Coordinates of N, CA and C in Angstrom, one line a residue:
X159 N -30.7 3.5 -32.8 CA -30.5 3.8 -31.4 C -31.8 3.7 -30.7
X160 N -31.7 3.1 -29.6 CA -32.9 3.0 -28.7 C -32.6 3.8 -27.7
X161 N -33.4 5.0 -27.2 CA -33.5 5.2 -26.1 C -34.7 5.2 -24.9
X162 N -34.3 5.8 -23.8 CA -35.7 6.0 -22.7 C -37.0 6.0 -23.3
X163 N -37.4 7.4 -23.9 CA -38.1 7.7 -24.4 C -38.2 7.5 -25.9
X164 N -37.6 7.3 -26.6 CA -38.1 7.6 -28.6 C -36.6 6.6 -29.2
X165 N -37.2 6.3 -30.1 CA -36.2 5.4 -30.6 C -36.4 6.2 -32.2
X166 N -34.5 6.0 -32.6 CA -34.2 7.1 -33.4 C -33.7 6.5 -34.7
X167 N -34.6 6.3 -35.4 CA -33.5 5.9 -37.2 C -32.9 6.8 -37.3
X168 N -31.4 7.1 -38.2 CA -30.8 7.4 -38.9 C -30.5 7.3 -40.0
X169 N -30.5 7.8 -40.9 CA -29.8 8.2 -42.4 C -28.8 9.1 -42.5
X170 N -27.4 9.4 -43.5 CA -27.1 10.0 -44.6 C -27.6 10.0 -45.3
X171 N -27.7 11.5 -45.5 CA -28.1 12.0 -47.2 C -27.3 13.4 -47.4
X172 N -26.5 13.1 -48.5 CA -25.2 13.7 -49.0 C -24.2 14.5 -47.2
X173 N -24.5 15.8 -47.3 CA -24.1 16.4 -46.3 C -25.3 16.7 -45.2
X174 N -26.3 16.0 -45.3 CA -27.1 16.3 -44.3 C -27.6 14.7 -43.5
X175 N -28.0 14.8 -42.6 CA -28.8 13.9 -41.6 C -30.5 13.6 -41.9
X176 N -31.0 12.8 -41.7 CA -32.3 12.5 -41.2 C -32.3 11.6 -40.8
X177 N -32.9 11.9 -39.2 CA -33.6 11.1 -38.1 C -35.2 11.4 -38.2
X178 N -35.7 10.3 -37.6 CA -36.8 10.2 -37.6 C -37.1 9.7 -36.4
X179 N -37.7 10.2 -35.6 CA -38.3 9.7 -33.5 C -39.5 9.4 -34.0
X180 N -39.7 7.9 -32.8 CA -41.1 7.5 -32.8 C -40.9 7.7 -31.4
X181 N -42.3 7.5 -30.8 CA -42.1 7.8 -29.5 C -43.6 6.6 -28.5
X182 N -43.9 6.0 -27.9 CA -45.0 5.6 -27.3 C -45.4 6.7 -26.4
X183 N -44.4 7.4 -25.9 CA -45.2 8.7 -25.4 C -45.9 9.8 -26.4
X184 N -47.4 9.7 -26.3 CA -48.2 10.5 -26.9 C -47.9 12.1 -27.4
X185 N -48.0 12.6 -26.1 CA -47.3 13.8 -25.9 C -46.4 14.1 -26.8
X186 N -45.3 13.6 -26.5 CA -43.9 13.6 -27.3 C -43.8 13.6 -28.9
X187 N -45.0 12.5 -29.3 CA -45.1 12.4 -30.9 C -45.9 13.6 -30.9
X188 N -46.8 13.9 -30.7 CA -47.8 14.8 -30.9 C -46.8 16.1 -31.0
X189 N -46.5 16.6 -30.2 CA -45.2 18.0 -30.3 C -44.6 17.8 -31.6
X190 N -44.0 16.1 -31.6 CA -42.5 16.4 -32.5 C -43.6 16.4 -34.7
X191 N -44.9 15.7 -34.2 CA -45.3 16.3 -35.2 C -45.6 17.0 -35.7
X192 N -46.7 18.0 -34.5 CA -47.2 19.5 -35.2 C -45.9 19.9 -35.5
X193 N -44.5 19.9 -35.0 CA -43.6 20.9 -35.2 C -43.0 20.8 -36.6
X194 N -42.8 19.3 -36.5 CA -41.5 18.5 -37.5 C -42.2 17.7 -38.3
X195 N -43.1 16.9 -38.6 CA -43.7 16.1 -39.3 C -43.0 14.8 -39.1
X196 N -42.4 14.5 -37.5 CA -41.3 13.6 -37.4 C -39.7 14.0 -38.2
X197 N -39.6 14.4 -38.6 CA -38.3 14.3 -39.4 C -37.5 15.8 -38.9
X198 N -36.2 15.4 -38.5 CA -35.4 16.3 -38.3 C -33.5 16.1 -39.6
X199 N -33.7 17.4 -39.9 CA -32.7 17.4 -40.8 C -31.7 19.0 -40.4
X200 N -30.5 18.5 -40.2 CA -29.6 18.9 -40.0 C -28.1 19.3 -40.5
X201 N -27.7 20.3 -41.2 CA -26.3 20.0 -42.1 C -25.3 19.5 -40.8
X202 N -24.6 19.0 -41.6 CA -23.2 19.4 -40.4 C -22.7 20.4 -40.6
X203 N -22.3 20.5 -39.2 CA -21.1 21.8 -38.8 C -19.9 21.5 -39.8
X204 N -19.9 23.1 -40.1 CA -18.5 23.7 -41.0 C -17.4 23.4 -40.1
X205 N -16.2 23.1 -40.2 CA -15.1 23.1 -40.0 C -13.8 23.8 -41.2
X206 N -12.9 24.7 -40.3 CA -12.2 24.5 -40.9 C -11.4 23.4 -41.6
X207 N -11.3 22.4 -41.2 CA -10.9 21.1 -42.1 C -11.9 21.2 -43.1
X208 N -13.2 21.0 -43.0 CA -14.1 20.4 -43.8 C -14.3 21.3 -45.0
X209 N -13.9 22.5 -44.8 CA -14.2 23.5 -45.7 C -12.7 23.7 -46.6
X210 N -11.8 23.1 -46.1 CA -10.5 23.7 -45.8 C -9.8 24.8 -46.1
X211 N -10.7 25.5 -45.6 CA -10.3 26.9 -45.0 C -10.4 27.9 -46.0
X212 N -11.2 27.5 -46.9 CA -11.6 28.6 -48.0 C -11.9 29.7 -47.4
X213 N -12.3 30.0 -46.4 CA -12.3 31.6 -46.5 C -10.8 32.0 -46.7
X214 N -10.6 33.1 -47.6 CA -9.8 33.6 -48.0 C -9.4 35.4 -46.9
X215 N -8.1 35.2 -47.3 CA -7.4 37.0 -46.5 C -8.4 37.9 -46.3
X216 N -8.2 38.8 -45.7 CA -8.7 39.8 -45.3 C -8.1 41.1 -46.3
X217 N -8.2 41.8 -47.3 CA -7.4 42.8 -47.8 C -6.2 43.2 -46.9
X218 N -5.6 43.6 -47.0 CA -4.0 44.4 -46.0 C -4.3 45.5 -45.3
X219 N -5.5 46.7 -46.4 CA -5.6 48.2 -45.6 C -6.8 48.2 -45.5
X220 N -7.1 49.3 -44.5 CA -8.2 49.3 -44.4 C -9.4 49.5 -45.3
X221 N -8.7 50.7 -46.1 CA -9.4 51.1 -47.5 C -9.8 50.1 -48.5
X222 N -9.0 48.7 -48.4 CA -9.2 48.2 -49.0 C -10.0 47.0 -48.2
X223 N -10.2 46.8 -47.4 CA -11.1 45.9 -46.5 C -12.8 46.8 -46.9
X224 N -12.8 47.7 -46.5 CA -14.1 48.7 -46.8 C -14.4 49.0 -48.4
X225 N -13.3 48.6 -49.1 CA -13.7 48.6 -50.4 C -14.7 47.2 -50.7
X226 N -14.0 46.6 -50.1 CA -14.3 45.0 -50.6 C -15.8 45.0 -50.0
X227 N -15.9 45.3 -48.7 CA -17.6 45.2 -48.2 C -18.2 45.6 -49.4
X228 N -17.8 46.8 -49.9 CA -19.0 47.5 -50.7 C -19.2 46.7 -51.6
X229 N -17.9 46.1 -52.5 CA -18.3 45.7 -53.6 C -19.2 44.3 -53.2
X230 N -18.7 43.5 -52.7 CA -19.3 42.7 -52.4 C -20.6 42.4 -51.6
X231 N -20.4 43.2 -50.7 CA -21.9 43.3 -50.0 C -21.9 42.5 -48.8
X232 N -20.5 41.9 -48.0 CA -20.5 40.6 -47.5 C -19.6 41.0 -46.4
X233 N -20.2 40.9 -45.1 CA -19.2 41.0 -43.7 C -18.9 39.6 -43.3
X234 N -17.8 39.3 -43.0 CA -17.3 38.0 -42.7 C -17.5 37.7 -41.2
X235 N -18.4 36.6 -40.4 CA -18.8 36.5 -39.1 C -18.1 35.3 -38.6
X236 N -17.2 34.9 -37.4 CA -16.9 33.9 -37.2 C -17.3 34.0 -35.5
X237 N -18.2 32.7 -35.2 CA -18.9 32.8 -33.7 C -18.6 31.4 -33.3
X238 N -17.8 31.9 -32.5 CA -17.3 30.5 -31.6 C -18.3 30.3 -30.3
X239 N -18.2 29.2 -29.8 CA -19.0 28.7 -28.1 C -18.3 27.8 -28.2
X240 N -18.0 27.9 -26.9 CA -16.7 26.7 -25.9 C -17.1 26.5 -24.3
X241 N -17.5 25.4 -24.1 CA -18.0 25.0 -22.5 C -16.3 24.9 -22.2
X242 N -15.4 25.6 -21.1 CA -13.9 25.1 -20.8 C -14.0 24.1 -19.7
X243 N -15.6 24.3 -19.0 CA -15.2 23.1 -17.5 C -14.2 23.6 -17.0
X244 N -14.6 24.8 -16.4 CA -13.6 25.7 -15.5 C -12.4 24.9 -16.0
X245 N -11.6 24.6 -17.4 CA -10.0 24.3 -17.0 C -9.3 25.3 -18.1
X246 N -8.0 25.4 -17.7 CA -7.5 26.4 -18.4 C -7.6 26.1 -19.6
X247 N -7.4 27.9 -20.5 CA -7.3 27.5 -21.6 C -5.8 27.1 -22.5
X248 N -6.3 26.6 -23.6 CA -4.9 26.4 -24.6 C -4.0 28.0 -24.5
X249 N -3.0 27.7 -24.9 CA -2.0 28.6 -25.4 C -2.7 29.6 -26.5
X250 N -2.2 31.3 -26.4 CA -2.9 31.8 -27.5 C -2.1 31.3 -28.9
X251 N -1.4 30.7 -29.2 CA -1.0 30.2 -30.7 C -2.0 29.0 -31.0
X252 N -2.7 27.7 -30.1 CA -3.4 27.1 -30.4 C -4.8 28.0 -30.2
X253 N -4.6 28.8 -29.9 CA -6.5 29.4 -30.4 C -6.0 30.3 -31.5
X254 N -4.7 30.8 -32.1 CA -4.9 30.9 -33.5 C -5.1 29.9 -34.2
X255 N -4.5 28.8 -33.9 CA -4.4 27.6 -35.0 C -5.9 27.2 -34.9
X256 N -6.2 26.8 -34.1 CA -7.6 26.0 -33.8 C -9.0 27.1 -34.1
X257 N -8.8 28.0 -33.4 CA -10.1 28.8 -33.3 C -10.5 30.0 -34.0
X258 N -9.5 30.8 -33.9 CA -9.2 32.3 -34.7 C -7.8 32.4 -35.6
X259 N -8.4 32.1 -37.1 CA -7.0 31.9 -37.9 C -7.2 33.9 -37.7
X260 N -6.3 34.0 -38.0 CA -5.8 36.0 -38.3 C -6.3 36.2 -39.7
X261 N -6.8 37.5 -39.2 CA -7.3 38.1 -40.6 C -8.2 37.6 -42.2
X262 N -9.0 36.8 -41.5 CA -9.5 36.1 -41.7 C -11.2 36.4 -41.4
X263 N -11.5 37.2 -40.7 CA -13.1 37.4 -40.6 C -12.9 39.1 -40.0
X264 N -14.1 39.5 -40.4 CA -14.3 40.9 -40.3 C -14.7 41.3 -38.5
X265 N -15.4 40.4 -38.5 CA -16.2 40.4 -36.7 C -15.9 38.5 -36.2
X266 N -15.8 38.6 -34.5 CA -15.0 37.8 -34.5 C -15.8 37.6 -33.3
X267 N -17.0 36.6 -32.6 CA -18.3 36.9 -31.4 C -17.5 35.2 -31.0
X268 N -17.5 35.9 -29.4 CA -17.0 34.3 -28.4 C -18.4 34.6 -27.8
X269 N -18.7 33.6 -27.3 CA -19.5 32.5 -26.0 C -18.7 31.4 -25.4
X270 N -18.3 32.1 -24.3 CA -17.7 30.8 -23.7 C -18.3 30.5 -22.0
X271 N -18.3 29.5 -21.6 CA -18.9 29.4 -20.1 C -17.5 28.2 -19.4
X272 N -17.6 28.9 -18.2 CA -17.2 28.0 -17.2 C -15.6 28.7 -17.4
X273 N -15.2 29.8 -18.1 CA -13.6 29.6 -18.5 C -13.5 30.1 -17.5
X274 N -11.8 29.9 -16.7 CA -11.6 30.5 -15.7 C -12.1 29.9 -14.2
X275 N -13.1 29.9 -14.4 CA -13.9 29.8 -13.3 C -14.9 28.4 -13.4
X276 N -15.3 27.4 -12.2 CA -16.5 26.6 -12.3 C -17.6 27.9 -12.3
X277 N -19.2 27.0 -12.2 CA -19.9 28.0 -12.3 C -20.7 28.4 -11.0
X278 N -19.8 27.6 -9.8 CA -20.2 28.3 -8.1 C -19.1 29.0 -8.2
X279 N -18.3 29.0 -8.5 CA -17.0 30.4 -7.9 C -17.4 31.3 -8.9
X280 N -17.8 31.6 -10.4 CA -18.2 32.7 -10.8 C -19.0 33.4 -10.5
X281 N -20.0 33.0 -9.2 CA -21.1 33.7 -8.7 C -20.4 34.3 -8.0
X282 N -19.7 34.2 -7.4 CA -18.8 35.3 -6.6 C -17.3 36.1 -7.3
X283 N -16.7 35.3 -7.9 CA -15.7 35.8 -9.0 C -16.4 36.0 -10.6
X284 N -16.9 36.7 -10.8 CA -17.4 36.8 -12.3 C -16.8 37.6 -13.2
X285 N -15.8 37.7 -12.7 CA -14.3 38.9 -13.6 C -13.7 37.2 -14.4
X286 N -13.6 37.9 -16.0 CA -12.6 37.0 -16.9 C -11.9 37.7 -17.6
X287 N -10.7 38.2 -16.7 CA -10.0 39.2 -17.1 C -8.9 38.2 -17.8
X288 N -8.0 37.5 -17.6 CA -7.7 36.4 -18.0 C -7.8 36.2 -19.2
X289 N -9.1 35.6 -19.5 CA -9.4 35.0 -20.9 C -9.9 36.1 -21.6
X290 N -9.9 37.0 -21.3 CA -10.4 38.0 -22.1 C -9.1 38.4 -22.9
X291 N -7.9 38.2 -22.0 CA -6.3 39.2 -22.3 C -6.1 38.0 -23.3
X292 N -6.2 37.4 -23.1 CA -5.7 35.7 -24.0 C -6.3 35.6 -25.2
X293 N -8.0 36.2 -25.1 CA -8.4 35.8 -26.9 C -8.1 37.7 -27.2
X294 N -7.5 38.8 -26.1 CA -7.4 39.6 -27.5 C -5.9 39.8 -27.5
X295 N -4.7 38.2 -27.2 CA -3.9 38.4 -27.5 C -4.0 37.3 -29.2
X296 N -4.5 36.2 -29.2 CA -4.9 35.5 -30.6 C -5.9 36.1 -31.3
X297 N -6.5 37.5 -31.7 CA -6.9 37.8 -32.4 C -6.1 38.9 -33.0
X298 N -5.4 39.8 -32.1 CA -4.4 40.3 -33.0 C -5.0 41.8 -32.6
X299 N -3.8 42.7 -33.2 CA -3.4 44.0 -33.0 C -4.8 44.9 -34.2
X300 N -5.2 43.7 -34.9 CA -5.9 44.5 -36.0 C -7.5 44.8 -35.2
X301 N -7.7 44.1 -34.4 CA -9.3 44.0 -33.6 C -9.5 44.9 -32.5
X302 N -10.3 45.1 -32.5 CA -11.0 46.1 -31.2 C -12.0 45.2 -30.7
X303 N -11.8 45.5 -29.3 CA -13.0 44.7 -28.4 C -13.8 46.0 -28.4
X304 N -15.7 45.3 -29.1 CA -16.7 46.4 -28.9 C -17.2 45.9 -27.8
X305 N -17.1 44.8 -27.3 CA -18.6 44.7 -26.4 C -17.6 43.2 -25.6
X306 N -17.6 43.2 -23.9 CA -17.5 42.2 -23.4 C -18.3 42.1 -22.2
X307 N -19.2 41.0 -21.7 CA -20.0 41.1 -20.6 C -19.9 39.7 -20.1
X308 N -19.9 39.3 -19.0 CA -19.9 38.0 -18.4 C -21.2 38.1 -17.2
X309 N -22.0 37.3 -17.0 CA -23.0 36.9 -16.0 C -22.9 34.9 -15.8
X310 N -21.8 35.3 -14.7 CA -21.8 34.4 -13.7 C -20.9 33.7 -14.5
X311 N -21.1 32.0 -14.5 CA -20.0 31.4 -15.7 C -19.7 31.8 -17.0
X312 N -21.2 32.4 -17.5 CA -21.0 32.8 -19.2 C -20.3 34.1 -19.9
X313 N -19.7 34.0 -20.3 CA -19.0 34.8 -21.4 C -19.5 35.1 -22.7
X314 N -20.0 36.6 -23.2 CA -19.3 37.1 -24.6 C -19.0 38.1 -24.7
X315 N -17.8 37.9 -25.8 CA -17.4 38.7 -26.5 C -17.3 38.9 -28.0
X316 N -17.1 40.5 -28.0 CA -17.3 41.0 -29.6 C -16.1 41.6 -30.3
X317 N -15.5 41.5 -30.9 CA -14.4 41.6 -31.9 C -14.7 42.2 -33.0
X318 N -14.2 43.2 -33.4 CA -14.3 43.9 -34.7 C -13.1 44.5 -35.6
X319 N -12.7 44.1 -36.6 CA -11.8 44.5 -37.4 C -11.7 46.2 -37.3
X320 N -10.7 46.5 -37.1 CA -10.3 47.8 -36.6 C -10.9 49.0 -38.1
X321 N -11.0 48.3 -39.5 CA -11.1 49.1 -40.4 C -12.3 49.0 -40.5
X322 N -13.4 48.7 -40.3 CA -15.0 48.6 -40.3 C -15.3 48.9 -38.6
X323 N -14.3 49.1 -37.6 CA -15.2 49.6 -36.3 C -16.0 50.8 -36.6
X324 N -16.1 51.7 -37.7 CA -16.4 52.8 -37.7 C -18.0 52.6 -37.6
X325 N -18.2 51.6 -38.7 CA -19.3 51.2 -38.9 C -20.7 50.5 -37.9
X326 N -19.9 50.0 -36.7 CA -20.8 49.8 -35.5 C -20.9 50.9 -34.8
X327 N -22.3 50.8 -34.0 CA -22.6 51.7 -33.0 C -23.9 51.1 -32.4
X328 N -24.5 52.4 -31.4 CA -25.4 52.0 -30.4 C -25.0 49.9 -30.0
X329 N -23.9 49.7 -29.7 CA -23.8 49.1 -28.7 C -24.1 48.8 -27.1
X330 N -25.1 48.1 -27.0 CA -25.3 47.5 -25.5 C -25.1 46.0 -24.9
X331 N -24.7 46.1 -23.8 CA -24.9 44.7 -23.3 C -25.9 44.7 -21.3
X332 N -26.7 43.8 -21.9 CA -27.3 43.8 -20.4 C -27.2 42.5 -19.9

């Protein structure tokens, strides 16, 4: 690919990328080498397809969700980000299917911008009351919202399996 500024080789290699930028702008090379030595490597994004969906259940009780942390040592994180372009969102059964399978991750962190709202009407509307009711109707009866704050278009929120909420605290959002 050629662009404006830097022209970009590509490679595969196995599950990872390398590009390599040249650039006639001095500047530009200079940066991308103190930083990179030219070379940027990248995995790809996990998907559930790509992984196919190996993460496994969540235990049934709680006792047994808190057993499993210990033995294992391992909290399950799933962090979504979604630009919506102020348009509505999917149905809450396609954000189970697509975004939040059930019971399935321990803590459950959205970033979303624009939902609800472009990002001139959220300067004056900055309530996502809406999409707030929607992802905590696809995540389910098992989750507790710890933490939701919106500034202007952007959104997050925090999700926590009802049998490990004990476990968080000193919670803030600014």
């Amino acid at each position: 690919e050629t662009g404006n500024e830097c022209d970009v080789a590509s490679n595969n290699i196995g599950n990872y990328e390398k590009k390599t930028y040249k650039s006639d702008n001095s500047d530009v090379t200079q940066g991308i080498e103190n930083r990179l030595d030219h070379v940027f490597v990248w995995p790809h994004s996990l998907s559930d397809e790509s992984t196919g969906n190996q993460v496994r259940d969540l235990p049934k009780t709680s006792n047994e969700i808190n057993a499993d942390i210990r033995r294992e040592g391992n909290v399950l994180i799933r962090v979504i980000t979604w630009n919506h372009q102020a348009k509505d969102p999917p149905s809450s059964d396609d954000l189970i299917k697509w975004l939040v399978p059930r019971n399935k991750y321990h803590i459950i962190a959205f970033g979303s911008q624009e939902c609800e709202n472009s990002i001139a009407k959220s300067i004056i509307v900055p309530t996502k009351e809406r999409w707030e009711a929607m992802l905590n109707l696809a995540v389910g009866p098992d989750y507790d919202i710890v933490c939701s704050h919106s500034l202007q278009a952007s959104h997050n929120m925090v999700f926590v399996h009802k049998a490990i909420v004990h476990l968080i605290s000193n919670i803030k959002s600014a």
